[in-house]
Amino acid sequence: MPDYLDDLRLAHVLADAADAATMDRFKALDLKVETKPDMTPVSEADKAAEELIRGHLQRARPRDAVLGEEYGVEGTGPRRWVVDPIDGTKNYVRGVPVWATLIALMEAGPGGYEPVVGLVSAPALGRRWWAAKGHGAFTGRSLTSASRLHVSQVSTLSDASFAYSSLSGWEEQGRLDGFLDLTREVWRTRAYGDFWPYMMVAEGSVDLCAEPELSLWDMAANAIIVTEAGGSFTGLDGRPGPHSGNAAASNGLLHDELLGYLNQRY
């Protein structure tokens, strides 16, 4: 089995370049922000970070395809880098430090593309998380200065911490009743949003999280980090991986209950 460690090292190089670009424009008074057709914001920093990453990949991995939020897919083949240059753009443009660059490498397999490398870098928080298939998940400042991640061992909902992004998506999908029932059963709820709940599931400080509507670039890096930390990452339909258009992540012990609540009366 490939060890993917060279690809992981490259992901760190890509993240270093993206971090420098995004931090340079964070809280800039003249930051340019546009509205995309789906009514979500995109800043000049989103575009610049993705362009930087694509440029690096073109030089370092010219045979690999790239899928990015801002510029779509380029290239074909069994290996595809998936990039969200700024996950949490709404936070970014308002000066909230909870945003990150998400970088994943996906490889074609019998069941379709699966993430084999994932990195999440949140420079305004001073945090970075990463994983490679078969090598575990880690957090730290660099590959040589890192600690291993492991999900929690919480096994009852009444002791569990549940994180989410917002209420509106659950209501739009007709899942709000089950969502609210779940919030009443757990010990604690917090709307951290975006990448952060998944990273906290991986490091064991949150036990459950879910979002009703997502794109592949929102999930690919998160998925392998959670699973390499010993957790479960599926769609709300229970299908493993980041391909369902939504996500449920947990320490594994509570996953069936999480899905049960979010799908009840649906």
XYZ file of N, CA, C and O in Angstrom, residues 41-116:
304
model
N -20.512 34.317 -0.146
C -19.443 35.271 -0.453
C -18.159 34.583 -0.908
O -17.889 33.438 -0.555
N -17.392 35.298 -1.705
C -16.049 34.872 -2.063
C -15.161 36.106 -2.011
O -15.526 37.166 -2.522
N -14.016 35.983 -1.374
C -13.111 37.126 -1.263
C -11.934 36.962 -2.210
O -11.687 35.876 -2.745
N -11.213 38.047 -2.406
C -10.003 37.975 -3.225
C -9.006 36.985 -2.632
O -8.233 36.351 -3.347
N -9.041 36.812 -1.294
C -8.117 35.880 -0.638
C -8.457 34.429 -0.971
O -7.553 33.602 -1.107
N -9.765 34.102 -1.086
C -10.160 32.747 -1.507
C -9.513 32.423 -2.845
O -8.906 31.356 -3.036
N -9.688 33.349 -3.795
C -9.190 33.116 -5.150
C -7.667 33.043 -5.180
O -7.087 32.177 -5.843
N -7.012 33.951 -4.452
C -5.540 33.973 -4.457
C -4.971 32.694 -3.851
O -3.989 32.130 -4.365
N -5.584 32.218 -2.762
C -5.081 31.005 -2.108
C -5.243 29.794 -3.016
O -4.334 28.959 -3.128
N -6.399 29.694 -3.679
C -6.584 28.546 -4.578
C -5.634 28.618 -5.761
O -5.080 27.593 -6.190
N -5.421 29.805 -6.303
C -4.482 29.950 -7.418
C -3.061 29.537 -7.005
O -2.348 28.870 -7.772
N -2.655 29.932 -5.808
C -1.342 29.541 -5.295
C -1.213 28.033 -5.203
O -0.211 27.443 -5.627
N -2.236 27.383 -4.618
C -2.200 25.927 -4.440
C -2.164 25.237 -5.798
O -1.383 24.296 -6.011
N -2.994 25.696 -6.731
C -2.995 25.099 -8.066
C -1.640 25.260 -8.760
O -1.151 24.340 -9.431
N -1.017 26.418 -8.585
C 0.288 26.636 -9.185
C 1.341 25.688 -8.633
O 2.133 25.105 -9.395
N 1.349 25.513 -7.316
C 2.282 24.566 -6.687
C 2.047 23.154 -7.192
O 2.995 22.407 -7.493
N 0.773 22.752 -7.280
C 0.456 21.387 -7.711
C 0.836 21.163 -9.168
O 1.280 20.067 -9.543
N 0.672 22.173 -9.974
C 1.030 22.042 -11.388
C 2.514 21.741 -11.550
O 2.920 20.972 -12.428
N 3.307 22.333 -10.667
C 4.755 22.086 -10.716
C 5.138 20.764 -10.051
O 5.984 20.029 -10.572
N 4.521 20.465 -8.900
C 4.950 19.306 -8.113
C 4.240 18.012 -8.507
O 4.815 16.923 -8.382
N 2.987 18.106 -8.961
C 2.208 16.919 -9.312
C 1.447 17.178 -10.622
O 0.223 17.188 -10.652
N 2.170 17.371 -11.722
C 1.518 17.775 -12.966
C 0.524 16.749 -13.508
O -0.358 17.101 -14.295
N 0.645 15.502 -13.119
C -0.269 14.478 -13.638
C -1.554 14.372 -12.819
O -2.498 13.694 -13.234
N -1.591 14.997 -11.663
C -2.770 14.890 -10.793
C -3.832 15.906 -11.194
O -3.525 17.023 -11.612
N -5.089 15.520 -11.037
C -6.202 16.440 -11.241
C -6.389 17.302 -9.989
O -5.926 16.952 -8.900
N -7.074 18.434 -10.156
C -7.357 19.339 -9.040
C -8.822 19.758 -9.114
O -9.304 20.160 -10.185
N -9.503 19.662 -8.001
C -10.865 20.175 -7.863
C -10.848 21.228 -6.761
O -10.459 20.938 -5.628
N -11.256 22.450 -7.081
C -11.285 23.513 -6.091
C -12.625 24.217 -6.079
O -13.341 24.231 -7.092
N -12.956 24.820 -4.955
C -14.252 25.487 -4.837
C -14.400 26.639 -5.816
O -15.474 26.856 -6.377
N -13.326 27.392 -6.022
C -13.451 28.617 -6.813
C -13.260 28.405 -8.307
O -13.818 29.152 -9.116
N -12.462 27.404 -8.716
C -12.120 27.269 -10.132
C -12.457 25.905 -10.723
O -12.019 25.596 -11.827
N -13.208 25.082 -9.997
C -13.699 23.831 -10.558
C -12.633 22.770 -10.713
O -11.606 22.776 -10.036
N -12.887 21.847 -11.661
C -11.995 20.706 -11.835
C -11.099 20.914 -13.052
O -11.510 21.464 -14.064
N -9.863 20.459 -12.907
C -8.882 20.542 -13.985
C -8.092 19.251 -14.000
O -7.565 18.825 -12.973
N -8.023 18.609 -15.154
C -7.275 17.366 -15.276
C -8.137 16.141 -15.006
O -9.282 16.233 -14.573
N -7.566 14.978 -15.299
C -8.244 13.700 -15.077
C -7.231 12.718 -14.507
O -6.041 13.026 -14.421
N -7.703 11.557 -14.145
C -6.788 10.540 -13.661
C -7.197 9.992 -12.310
O -8.180 10.435 -11.710
N -6.436 9.018 -11.816
C -6.819 8.323 -10.587
C -6.539 9.102 -9.303
O -6.989 8.701 -8.235
N -5.786 10.204 -9.408
C -5.473 11.005 -8.224
C -6.020 12.418 -8.405
O -5.810 13.041 -9.440
N -6.714 12.896 -7.365
C -7.330 14.222 -7.468
C -7.157 14.975 -6.155
O -7.558 14.493 -5.094
N -6.557 16.152 -6.229
C -6.471 17.041 -5.070
C -7.766 17.839 -4.964
O -8.281 18.320 -5.981
N -8.283 17.953 -3.762
C -9.548 18.662 -3.528
C -9.279 19.790 -2.538
O -8.768 19.549 -1.429
N -9.618 21.010 -2.934
C -9.172 22.198 -2.198
C -10.341 23.122 -1.881
O -11.121 23.486 -2.773
N -10.458 23.497 -0.627
C -11.310 24.618 -0.229
C -10.367 25.693 0.304
O -9.818 25.549 1.402
N -10.126 26.758 -0.467
C -9.084 27.713 -0.068
C -9.379 28.422 1.253
O -8.470 28.671 2.042
N -10.654 28.768 1.493
C -11.055 29.300 2.800
C -12.412 28.688 3.151
O -13.431 29.063 2.571
N -12.397 27.741 4.054
C -13.643 27.189 4.585
C -14.035 28.071 5.770
O -13.318 28.136 6.760
N -15.169 28.751 5.633
C -15.560 29.736 6.634
C -15.348 31.153 6.128
O -14.933 32.037 6.878
N -15.650 31.375 4.847
C -15.436 32.703 4.253
C -16.250 33.779 4.970
O -15.784 34.917 5.135
N -17.463 33.441 5.402
C -18.279 34.437 6.115
C -17.583 34.894 7.393
O -17.631 36.072 7.761
N -16.931 33.960 8.087
C -16.130 34.347 9.252
C -14.942 35.209 8.822
O -14.645 36.234 9.441
N -14.271 34.768 7.777
C -13.071 35.464 7.306
C -13.365 36.928 7.002
O -12.632 37.829 7.441
N -14.448 37.178 6.261
C -14.715 38.554 5.834
C -15.210 39.433 6.986
O -15.157 40.663 6.882
N -15.665 38.823 8.077
C -16.096 39.593 9.242
C -15.020 39.692 10.322
O -15.250 40.278 11.381
N -13.851 39.115 10.086
C -12.778 39.190 11.064
C -12.863 38.151 12.165
O -12.150 38.253 13.173
N -13.718 37.137 12.002
C -13.801 36.029 12.970
C -12.700 35.023 12.624
O -12.588 34.614 11.460
N -11.875 34.590 13.582
C -10.698 33.791 13.241
C -10.959 32.327 12.929
O -10.018 31.581 12.669
N -12.219 31.891 12.940
C -12.533 30.475 12.711
C -12.746 30.237 11.218
O -13.868 30.302 10.699
N -11.667 29.996 10.510
C -11.683 29.648 9.083
C -10.417 28.857 8.807
O -9.469 28.883 9.596
N -10.412 28.122 7.716
C -9.272 27.247 7.445
C -9.155 26.955 5.964
O -10.133 27.046 5.211
N -7.953 26.573 5.563
C -7.726 26.008 4.238
C -7.781 24.492 4.355
O -7.118 23.910 5.219
N -8.597 23.871 3.489
C -8.770 22.417 3.498
C -8.142 21.835 2.233
O -8.478 22.255 1.117
N -7.236 20.885 2.419
C -6.540 20.258 1.300
C -6.632 18.754 1.460
O -6.286 18.205 2.508
N -7.121 18.066 0.430
C -7.191 16.602 0.468
C -6.658 16.038 -0.839
O -6.733 16.675 -1.893
N -6.130 14.829 -0.760
C -5.815 14.044 -1.948
C -6.758 12.851 -1.954
O -6.851 12.122 -0.959
N -7.464 12.682 -3.066
C -8.356 11.543 -3.217
C -7.815 10.633 -4.311
O -7.248 11.102 -5.302
N -8.011 9.335 -4.109
C -7.490 8.366 -5.055
C -8.617 7.432 -5.478
O -9.438 7.019 -4.651
N -8.638 7.089 -6.759
C -9.677 6.204 -7.273
C -9.490 4.795 -6.721
O -8.378 4.272 -6.654
N -10.605 4.199 -6.308
C -10.595 2.834 -5.801
C -11.822 2.102 -6.284
O -12.608 2.633 -7.074
N -12.030 0.869 -5.812
C -13.182 0.073 -6.252
C -14.523 0.746 -5.979
O -15.470 0.600 -6.746
N -14.601 1.506 -4.888
C -15.855 2.166 -4.535
C -15.910 3.626 -4.943
O -16.745 4.387 -4.459
N -15.019 4.040 -5.840
C -14.948 5.440 -6.229
C -13.772 6.134 -5.563
O -12.916 5.485 -4.951
N -13.727 7.435 -5.665
C -12.627 8.196 -5.062
C -12.751 8.208 -3.548
O -13.832 8.406 -2.995
N -11.631 7.988 -2.868
C -11.620 8.086 -1.409
C -10.449 8.950 -0.956
O -9.391 8.970 -1.594
N -10.626 9.709 0.138
C -9.523 10.539 0.632
C -8.395 9.664 1.186
O -8.647 8.722 1.937
N -7.172 9.997 0.809
C -6.008 9.277 1.329
C -5.059 10.208 2.090
O -4.208 9.760 2.858
